[in-house]
């Protein structure tokens, strides 16, 4: 099944994968504090505005993942203190679906947010609260933003509504590799991100077998 680009978002873990039939010559690179989807050196030149973009970027207390230029303004709104739900909804509504031949939806997720701080356990020790996460999509016919409490997948095609998905990754590198290896067609590259209970962020990329 070809589902196009997709995100898998859980409370503390997120993954993003590029699946593409039209522009397979791409990889994810680290650039200026973000993970960026960019053409490989051997890629043919294109003026398509949707080929290159930041797909992972920290914002506020969390990390944003997504399939286009909307990742940056979502992160910036989180930096300003806007709640994750509102940041997702406002940016996705403003930028709308991609104006290409397929009306490709914009998808995004935010992980590692809504933590009120450490809490005391029944035994008197202190532990960190679990992190929260949100996922969103804007299609030609709908805007959906949901809080998620378990790994949730949304894709640009076929699976274009947030749906719980079995995804157990124990690191950012594991999340990127698992996303790349999922049984959907035309995998190109992937990125992963984790936010631990104390706010520590880790990111990783997987660009396929060398």
C-alpha positions as a Markdown table, in Angstrom:
| # | Residue | x | y | z |
|---|---|---|---|---|
| 1 | Unk | 0.0 | 0.0 | 0.0 |
| 2 | Unk | 1.2 | 3.5 | -0.9 |
| 3 | Unk | 0.3 | 6.0 | 1.8 |
| 4 | Unk | 2.8 | 8.7 | 0.9 |
| 5 | Unk | 4.4 | 10.7 | 3.7 |
| 6 | Unk | 3.4 | 9.8 | 7.3 |
| 7 | Unk | 4.0 | 10.5 | 10.9 |
| 8 | Unk | 3.7 | 8.2 | 13.9 |
| 9 | Unk | 3.2 | 10.2 | 17.1 |
| 10 | Unk | 3.2 | 8.9 | 20.7 |
| 11 | Unk | 3.4 | 10.8 | 24.0 |
| 12 | Unk | 7.2 | 10.8 | 24.1 |
| 13 | Unk | 8.2 | 9.4 | 20.6 |
| 14 | Unk | 7.6 | 10.6 | 17.1 |
| 15 | Unk | 8.7 | 9.4 | 13.7 |
| 16 | Unk | 8.4 | 10.8 | 10.2 |
| 17 | Unk | 8.9 | 9.0 | 6.9 |
| 18 | Unk | 9.1 | 10.2 | 3.3 |
| 19 | Unk | 7.5 | 7.8 | 0.9 |
| 20 | Unk | 7.6 | 9.1 | -2.6 |
| 21 | Unk | 7.1 | 8.0 | -6.2 |
| 22 | Unk | 7.8 | 11.3 | -7.8 |
| 23 | Unk | 10.9 | 12.5 | -5.9 |
| 24 | Unk | 12.8 | 9.6 | -4.4 |
| 25 | Unk | 16.2 | 11.3 | -4.5 |
| 26 | Unk | 16.0 | 12.8 | -1.1 |
| 27 | Unk | 17.5 | 12.3 | 2.4 |
| 28 | Unk | 17.2 | 13.8 | 5.8 |
| 29 | Unk | 20.1 | 15.9 | 7.1 |
| 30 | Unk | 20.8 | 17.9 | 10.2 |
| 31 | Unk | 20.8 | 21.6 | 9.5 |
| 32 | Unk | 20.7 | 24.6 | 11.9 |
| 33 | Unk | 19.1 | 22.8 | 14.8 |
| 34 | Unk | 16.5 | 21.0 | 12.7 |
| 35 | Unk | 16.2 | 17.8 | 10.6 |
| 36 | Unk | 15.7 | 18.8 | 7.0 |
| 37 | Unk | 14.4 | 16.8 | 4.0 |
| 38 | Unk | 16.6 | 17.8 | 1.1 |
| 39 | Unk | 17.5 | 16.5 | -2.4 |
| 40 | Unk | 20.5 | 14.2 | -2.6 |
| 41 | Unk | 23.5 | 15.5 | -4.6 |
| 42 | Unk | 22.5 | 13.4 | -7.6 |
| 43 | Unk | 18.8 | 14.5 | -7.6 |
| 44 | Unk | 17.6 | 16.3 | -10.7 |
| 45 | Unk | 16.8 | 20.0 | -10.3 |
| 46 | Unk | 13.2 | 20.9 | -9.5 |
| 47 | Unk | 11.3 | 24.0 | -8.7 |
| 48 | Unk | 8.7 | 22.1 | -6.7 |
| 49 | Unk | 8.3 | 24.0 | -3.4 |
| 50 | Unk | 7.3 | 20.9 | -1.5 |
| 51 | Unk | 10.5 | 18.8 | -2.0 |
| 52 | Unk | 12.7 | 20.3 | 0.7 |
| 53 | Unk | 11.6 | 21.4 | 4.3 |
| 54 | Unk | 12.3 | 21.0 | 7.9 |
| 55 | Unk | 10.6 | 17.8 | 9.1 |
| 56 | Unk | 11.7 | 17.8 | 12.8 |
| 57 | Unk | 12.3 | 20.9 | 15.0 |
| 58 | Unk | 12.2 | 21.6 | 18.7 |
| 59 | Unk | 9.6 | 24.1 | 19.9 |
| 60 | Unk | 8.7 | 25.1 | 23.4 |
| 61 | Unk | 9.0 | 22.0 | 25.6 |
| 62 | Unk | 8.3 | 19.6 | 22.7 |
| 63 | Unk | 9.3 | 18.5 | 19.3 |
| 64 | Unk | 7.4 | 19.1 | 16.0 |
| 65 | Unk | 7.4 | 16.6 | 13.2 |
| 66 | Unk | 5.7 | 17.1 | 9.8 |
| 67 | Unk | 5.7 | 16.9 | 6.1 |
| 68 | Unk | 6.3 | 20.5 | 5.1 |
| 69 | Unk | 7.0 | 24.2 | 5.7 |
| 70 | Unk | 4.3 | 24.3 | 8.5 |
| 71 | Unk | 6.8 | 22.6 | 10.9 |
| 72 | Unk | 8.6 | 25.9 | 11.4 |
| 73 | Unk | 5.7 | 28.1 | 12.4 |
| 74 | Unk | 4.2 | 25.4 | 14.6 |
| 75 | Unk | 7.6 | 25.3 | 16.5 |
| 76 | Unk | 7.7 | 29.1 | 16.7 |
| 77 | Unk | 4.2 | 29.2 | 18.2 |
| 78 | Unk | 5.2 | 26.7 | 20.8 |
| 79 | Unk | 8.3 | 28.8 | 21.6 |
| 80 | Unk | 5.8 | 31.7 | 22.2 |
| 81 | Unk | 3.9 | 29.5 | 24.7 |
| 82 | Unk | 0.9 | 28.6 | 22.6 |
| 83 | Unk | -0.6 | 25.2 | 23.6 |
| 84 | Unk | 0.3 | 22.4 | 21.2 |
| 85 | Unk | -3.3 | 21.9 | 20.1 |
| 86 | Unk | -3.7 | 25.6 | 19.2 |
| 87 | Unk | -0.4 | 25.8 | 17.5 |
| 88 | Unk | -1.2 | 22.8 | 15.3 |
| 89 | Unk | -4.7 | 23.9 | 14.5 |
| 90 | Unk | -3.9 | 27.5 | 13.7 |
| 91 | Unk | -1.0 | 26.8 | 11.4 |
| 92 | Unk | -2.6 | 23.9 | 9.6 |
| 93 | Unk | -5.7 | 26.0 | 9.0 |
| 94 | Unk | -3.7 | 29.0 | 7.8 |
| 95 | Unk | -1.4 | 27.1 | 5.4 |
| 96 | Unk | -4.0 | 24.6 | 4.3 |
| 97 | Unk | -3.3 | 21.5 | 2.2 |
| 98 | Unk | -0.5 | 21.6 | -0.4 |
| 99 | Unk | -1.5 | 23.2 | -3.7 |
| 100 | Unk | -0.1 | 20.4 | -5.9 |
| 101 | Unk | -1.7 | 18.1 | -8.4 |
| 102 | Unk | -2.9 | 15.8 | -5.6 |
| 103 | Unk | -4.1 | 18.3 | -3.0 |
| 104 | Unk | -1.7 | 16.6 | -0.6 |
| 105 | Unk | -2.6 | 17.0 | 3.0 |
| 106 | Unk | -0.3 | 18.6 | 5.5 |
| 107 | Unk | 0.4 | 16.4 | 8.5 |
| 108 | Unk | 2.1 | 17.1 | 11.8 |
| 109 | Unk | 2.6 | 16.0 | 15.3 |
| 110 | Unk | 3.9 | 17.5 | 18.6 |
| 111 | Unk | 5.5 | 15.3 | 21.3 |
| 112 | Unk | 6.8 | 16.0 | 24.8 |
| 113 | Unk | 4.4 | 18.8 | 25.7 |
| 114 | Unk | 1.9 | 19.4 | 28.6 |
| 115 | Unk | 4.1 | 18.3 | 31.4 |
| 116 | Unk | 3.2 | 20.1 | 34.6 |
| 117 | Unk | 6.4 | 19.0 | 36.3 |
| 118 | Unk | 7.6 | 16.4 | 38.8 |
| 119 | Unk | 5.1 | 14.8 | 41.1 |
| 120 | Unk | 5.4 | 12.8 | 44.3 |
| 121 | Unk | 4.8 | 9.1 | 44.3 |
| 122 | Unk | 3.0 | 7.2 | 47.0 |
| 123 | Unk | 6.3 | 6.2 | 48.4 |
| 124 | Unk | 7.4 | 9.8 | 48.8 |
| 125 | Unk | 9.9 | 9.8 | 45.9 |
| 126 | Unk | 9.7 | 12.3 | 43.0 |
| 127 | Unk | 9.2 | 11.2 | 39.4 |
| 128 | Unk | 8.6 | 13.0 | 36.1 |
| 129 | Unk | 5.1 | 13.2 | 34.7 |
| 130 | Unk | 4.6 | 11.5 | 31.4 |
| 131 | Unk | 4.7 | 13.7 | 28.4 |
| 132 | Unk | 1.7 | 14.5 | 26.1 |
| 133 | Unk | 1.3 | 14.6 | 22.4 |
| 134 | Unk | -0.9 | 15.9 | 19.6 |
| 135 | Unk | -1.3 | 15.0 | 16.0 |
| 136 | Unk | -3.0 | 16.9 | 13.2 |
| 137 | Unk | -3.9 | 16.8 | 9.5 |
| 138 | Unk | -5.5 | 19.3 | 7.1 |
| 139 | Unk | -7.1 | 17.9 | 4.0 |
| 140 | Unk | -9.2 | 19.5 | 1.3 |
| 141 | Unk | -12.3 | 18.3 | 3.3 |
| 142 | Unk | -11.3 | 18.5 | 6.9 |
| 143 | Unk | -9.0 | 19.8 | 9.6 |
| 144 | Unk | -8.4 | 17.3 | 12.4 |
| 145 | Unk | -6.3 | 17.8 | 15.6 |
| 146 | Unk | -6.3 | 15.2 | 18.3 |
| 147 | Unk | -4.5 | 14.5 | 21.6 |
| 148 | Unk | -2.9 | 11.1 | 21.5 |
| 149 | Unk | -2.2 | 8.8 | 24.5 |
| 150 | Unk | -0.8 | 5.9 | 22.4 |
| 151 | Unk | 1.2 | 5.8 | 19.1 |
| 152 | Unk | -0.9 | 7.2 | 16.4 |
| 153 | Unk | -0.3 | 7.2 | 12.6 |
| 154 | Unk | -1.6 | 9.6 | 10.0 |
| 155 | Unk | -0.5 | 9.7 | 6.4 |
| 156 | Unk | -1.1 | 11.9 | 3.4 |
| 157 | Unk | -3.0 | 9.2 | 1.4 |
| 158 | Unk | -5.2 | 6.2 | 2.3 |
| 159 | Unk | -4.6 | 6.5 | 6.1 |
| 160 | Unk | -5.5 | 10.2 | 6.2 |
| 161 | Unk | -7.1 | 10.2 | 9.7 |
| 162 | Unk | -5.3 | 9.7 | 13.0 |
| 163 | Unk | -5.4 | 6.0 | 13.9 |
| 164 | Unk | -3.8 | 4.1 | 16.7 |
| 165 | Unk | -0.8 | 2.1 | 15.4 |
| 166 | Unk | 1.4 | -0.4 | 17.1 |
| 167 | Unk | 4.8 | 1.3 | 17.3 |
| 168 | Unk | 7.3 | 0.6 | 20.1 |
| 169 | Unk | 10.6 | 2.4 | 19.7 |
| 170 | Unk | 13.0 | 2.9 | 22.6 |
| 171 | Unk | 15.2 | 5.6 | 21.0 |
| 172 | Unk | 15.1 | 8.2 | 18.3 |
| 173 | Unk | 17.3 | 6.1 | 16.1 |
| 174 | Unk | 15.0 | 3.1 | 16.6 |
| 175 | Unk | 12.0 | 5.2 | 15.8 |
| 176 | Unk | 13.5 | 6.4 | 12.5 |
| 177 | Unk | 14.6 | 2.9 | 11.5 |
| 178 | Unk | 11.2 | 1.4 | 12.4 |
| 179 | Unk | 9.3 | 4.0 | 10.4 |
| 180 | Unk | 11.5 | 3.4 | 7.4 |
| 181 | Unk | 10.9 | -0.3 | 7.6 |
| 182 | Unk | 7.2 | -0.2 | 8.0 |
| 183 | Unk | 5.4 | -2.2 | 5.2 |
| 184 | Unk | 4.3 | 0.8 | 3.1 |
| 185 | Unk | 5.6 | 1.3 | -0.4 |
| 186 | Unk | 8.4 | 3.6 | -1.7 |
| 187 | Unk | 10.3 | 4.3 | 1.5 |
| 188 | Unk | 12.9 | 7.1 | 0.9 |
| 189 | Unk | 14.1 | 8.4 | 4.3 |
| 190 | Unk | 13.0 | 8.8 | 7.9 |
| 191 | Unk | 13.6 | 10.7 | 11.1 |
| 192 | Unk | 12.8 | 10.0 | 14.7 |
| 193 | Unk | 12.6 | 12.1 | 17.9 |
| 194 | Unk | 12.1 | 11.4 | 21.6 |
| 195 | Unk | 11.5 | 13.6 | 24.6 |
| 196 | Unk | 12.1 | 12.0 | 28.0 |
| 197 | Unk | 10.3 | 12.8 | 31.2 |
| 198 | Unk | 12.9 | 15.4 | 32.1 |
| 199 | Unk | 12.7 | 17.2 | 28.8 |
| 200 | Unk | 15.7 | 15.7 | 27.2 |
| 201 | Unk | 15.4 | 15.6 | 23.4 |
| 202 | Unk | 17.1 | 13.2 | 21.0 |
| 203 | Unk | 16.7 | 13.1 | 17.3 |
| 204 | Unk | 18.0 | 10.7 | 14.6 |
| 205 | Unk | 17.8 | 10.0 | 10.9 |
| 206 | Unk | 17.8 | 6.9 | 8.7 |
| 207 | Unk | 18.4 | 7.3 | 5.0 |
| 208 | Unk | 18.1 | 3.7 | 4.0 |
| 209 | Unk | 20.8 | 1.0 | 3.6 |
| 210 | Unk | 24.1 | 2.3 | 2.3 |
